[in-house]
């Protein structure tokens, strides 16, 4: 059903997701040299998801849905553990043998898996409703 939105509506949604991603990641990432690199995430997303969509001949709605969902996923994934990730990074700079904190890593792995399953389920549900 939601995949039946017009292409222009999906372009607006994807643009909004890009703006949300860039703004949120600038707030979430507290390490200056990595803050600058966050602007590449939408470019990499466009290339990766766009190439996948072209290679598999997906409809624009599907491709833009996957792009928008991916752009929203990263801030949702990192926001709860941003402080811990920052602390782990600065500890690692001082002592490269330092390991990441287990709770933060568990959160990132578990929530990314759940979010990817939810994105895939949303895609399948959107395809079935549109068919």
mmCIF file of C-alpha atoms in Angstrom:
data_model
loop_
_atom_site.group_PDB
_atom_site.id
_atom_site.type_symbol
_atom_site.label_atom_id
_atom_site.label_comp_id
_atom_site.label_asym_id
_atom_site.label_seq_id
_atom_site.Cartn_x
_atom_site.Cartn_y
_atom_site.Cartn_z
ATOM 1 C CA UNK A 1 0.000 0.000 0.000
ATOM 2 C CA UNK A 2 2.618 2.553 0.992
ATOM 3 C CA UNK A 3 4.761 1.502 -1.971
ATOM 4 C CA UNK A 4 1.949 2.708 -4.220
ATOM 5 C CA UNK A 5 2.772 6.321 -3.347
ATOM 6 C CA UNK A 6 3.885 8.363 -6.328
ATOM 7 C CA UNK A 7 7.543 8.579 -7.208
ATOM 8 C CA UNK A 8 7.574 12.284 -6.368
ATOM 9 C CA UNK A 9 6.205 11.495 -2.893
ATOM 10 C CA UNK A 10 8.965 8.915 -2.385
ATOM 11 C CA UNK A 11 11.571 11.410 -3.564
ATOM 12 C CA UNK A 12 10.327 13.862 -0.923
ATOM 13 C CA UNK A 13 10.367 11.140 1.739
ATOM 14 C CA UNK A 14 13.914 10.132 0.747
ATOM 15 C CA UNK A 15 15.035 13.776 0.800
ATOM 16 C CA UNK A 16 13.517 14.205 4.261
ATOM 17 C CA UNK A 17 15.248 11.021 5.454
ATOM 18 C CA UNK A 18 18.550 12.360 4.102
ATOM 19 C CA UNK A 19 18.149 15.658 5.945
ATOM 20 C CA UNK A 20 17.166 13.799 9.124
ATOM 21 C CA UNK A 21 20.179 11.506 8.787
ATOM 22 C CA UNK A 22 22.698 14.298 8.248
ATOM 23 C CA UNK A 23 21.308 16.462 11.064
ATOM 24 C CA UNK A 24 20.959 13.602 13.544
ATOM 25 C CA UNK A 25 24.346 12.083 12.788
ATOM 26 C CA UNK A 26 26.011 15.463 13.287
ATOM 27 C CA UNK A 27 24.485 15.505 16.754
ATOM 28 C CA UNK A 28 25.184 11.846 17.503
ATOM 29 C CA UNK A 29 28.795 11.621 16.331
ATOM 30 C CA UNK A 30 30.911 13.491 18.880
ATOM 31 C CA UNK A 31 34.298 12.818 17.281
ATOM 32 C CA UNK A 32 35.257 15.779 15.045
ATOM 33 C CA UNK A 33 37.133 13.884 12.332
ATOM 34 C CA UNK A 34 34.238 11.455 11.912
ATOM 35 C CA UNK A 35 31.603 14.186 11.936
ATOM 36 C CA UNK A 36 32.955 15.434 8.625
ATOM 37 C CA UNK A 37 32.800 11.939 7.149
ATOM 38 C CA UNK A 38 29.096 11.532 7.988
ATOM 39 C CA UNK A 39 28.192 13.605 4.944
ATOM 40 C CA UNK A 40 29.312 10.674 2.793
ATOM 41 C CA UNK A 41 26.690 8.317 4.241
ATOM 42 C CA UNK A 42 23.826 9.540 1.990
ATOM 43 C CA UNK A 43 26.103 9.391 -1.055
ATOM 44 C CA UNK A 44 27.125 5.826 -0.247
ATOM 45 C CA UNK A 45 23.473 4.964 0.403
ATOM 46 C CA UNK A 46 22.382 6.403 -2.927
ATOM 47 C CA UNK A 47 25.078 4.522 -4.787
ATOM 48 C CA UNK A 48 24.540 1.231 -2.937
ATOM 49 C CA UNK A 49 20.767 1.135 -2.873
ATOM 50 C CA UNK A 50 20.473 2.764 -6.294
ATOM 51 C CA UNK A 51 22.820 0.237 -7.898
ATOM 52 C CA UNK A 52 20.898 -2.585 -6.248
ATOM 53 C CA UNK A 53 17.609 -1.192 -7.513
ATOM 54 C CA UNK A 54 18.923 -0.815 -11.051
ATOM 55 C CA UNK A 55 20.574 -4.239 -11.081
ATOM 56 C CA UNK A 56 17.417 -5.955 -9.884
ATOM 57 C CA UNK A 57 15.049 -3.753 -11.905
ATOM 58 C CA UNK A 58 13.121 -2.631 -8.841
ATOM 59 C CA UNK A 59 10.456 0.018 -8.984
ATOM 60 C CA UNK A 60 11.488 3.505 -7.885
ATOM 61 C CA UNK A 61 9.189 3.228 -4.866
ATOM 62 C CA UNK A 62 11.000 0.140 -3.590
ATOM 63 C CA UNK A 63 14.422 1.641 -4.117
ATOM 64 C CA UNK A 64 13.502 4.938 -2.464
ATOM 65 C CA UNK A 65 11.826 3.093 0.432
ATOM 66 C CA UNK A 66 15.001 1.093 1.072
ATOM 67 C CA UNK A 67 17.132 4.237 0.853
ATOM 68 C CA UNK A 68 14.881 6.207 3.236
ATOM 69 C CA UNK A 69 14.656 3.323 5.705
ATOM 70 C CA UNK A 70 18.430 2.925 5.693
ATOM 71 C CA UNK A 71 18.980 6.644 6.258
ATOM 72 C CA UNK A 72 16.626 6.631 9.243
ATOM 73 C CA UNK A 73 18.080 3.390 10.610
ATOM 74 C CA UNK A 74 21.551 4.747 11.381
ATOM 75 C CA UNK A 75 20.515 7.549 13.775
ATOM 76 C CA UNK A 76 18.028 5.233 15.511
ATOM 77 C CA UNK A 77 20.765 2.644 15.872
ATOM 78 C CA UNK A 78 23.471 4.935 17.256
ATOM 79 C CA UNK A 79 21.585 7.533 19.290
ATOM 80 C CA UNK A 80 21.094 5.403 22.429
ATOM 81 C CA UNK A 81 24.796 4.479 22.656
ATOM 82 C CA UNK A 82 26.460 7.634 21.342
ATOM 83 C CA UNK A 83 28.069 8.516 24.678
ATOM 84 C CA UNK A 84 29.478 5.047 25.153
ATOM 85 C CA UNK A 85 30.798 4.901 21.600
ATOM 86 C CA UNK A 86 32.516 8.263 22.071
ATOM 87 C CA UNK A 87 34.079 7.161 25.372
ATOM 88 C CA UNK A 88 35.225 3.897 23.807
ATOM 89 C CA UNK A 89 36.837 5.778 20.934
ATOM 90 C CA UNK A 90 38.810 8.132 23.164
ATOM 91 C CA UNK A 91 39.891 5.208 25.361
ATOM 92 C CA UNK A 92 41.023 3.397 22.235
ATOM 93 C CA UNK A 93 43.038 6.444 21.081
ATOM 94 C CA UNK A 94 44.922 6.379 24.391
ATOM 95 C CA UNK A 95 45.362 2.606 24.409
ATOM 96 C CA UNK A 96 44.786 0.733 21.104
ATOM 97 C CA UNK A 97 44.383 -2.571 22.936
ATOM 98 C CA UNK A 98 41.156 -1.325 24.546
ATOM 99 C CA UNK A 99 38.035 -3.211 23.491
ATOM 100 C CA UNK A 100 34.595 -1.758 22.871
ATOM 101 C CA UNK A 101 32.037 -1.983 25.633
ATOM 102 C CA UNK A 102 29.968 -5.142 25.412
ATOM 103 C CA UNK A 103 26.578 -3.519 26.132
ATOM 104 C CA UNK A 104 27.053 -0.932 23.362
ATOM 105 C CA UNK A 105 28.171 -3.575 20.902
ATOM 106 C CA UNK A 106 25.286 -5.853 21.877
ATOM 107 C CA UNK A 107 22.852 -2.966 21.361
ATOM 108 C CA UNK A 108 24.264 -2.158 17.930
ATOM 109 C CA UNK A 109 24.221 -5.775 16.742
ATOM 110 C CA UNK A 110 20.785 -6.601 18.159
ATOM 111 C CA UNK A 111 19.028 -3.418 17.098
ATOM 112 C CA UNK A 112 20.557 -3.438 13.616
ATOM 113 C CA UNK A 113 19.339 -6.992 13.100
ATOM 114 C CA UNK A 114 15.847 -6.085 14.307
ATOM 115 C CA UNK A 115 15.747 -2.953 12.144
ATOM 116 C CA UNK A 116 16.902 -4.806 9.027
ATOM 117 C CA UNK A 117 14.243 -7.480 9.574
ATOM 118 C CA UNK A 118 11.620 -4.734 10.052
ATOM 119 C CA UNK A 119 12.731 -2.982 6.846
ATOM 120 C CA UNK A 120 12.546 -6.273 4.922
ATOM 121 C CA UNK A 121 9.129 -7.062 6.424
ATOM 122 C CA UNK A 122 7.923 -3.599 5.450
ATOM 123 C CA UNK A 123 9.128 -4.149 1.898
ATOM 124 C CA UNK A 124 7.394 -7.520 1.657
ATOM 125 C CA UNK A 125 4.183 -6.085 3.158
ATOM 126 C CA UNK A 126 4.308 -3.143 0.758
ATOM 127 C CA UNK A 127 4.766 -5.434 -2.233
ATOM 128 C CA UNK A 128 1.894 -7.717 -1.187
ATOM 129 C CA UNK A 129 -0.473 -4.818 -0.582
ATOM 130 C CA UNK A 130 0.435 -3.287 -3.926
ATOM 131 C CA UNK A 131 0.016 -6.541 -5.887
#
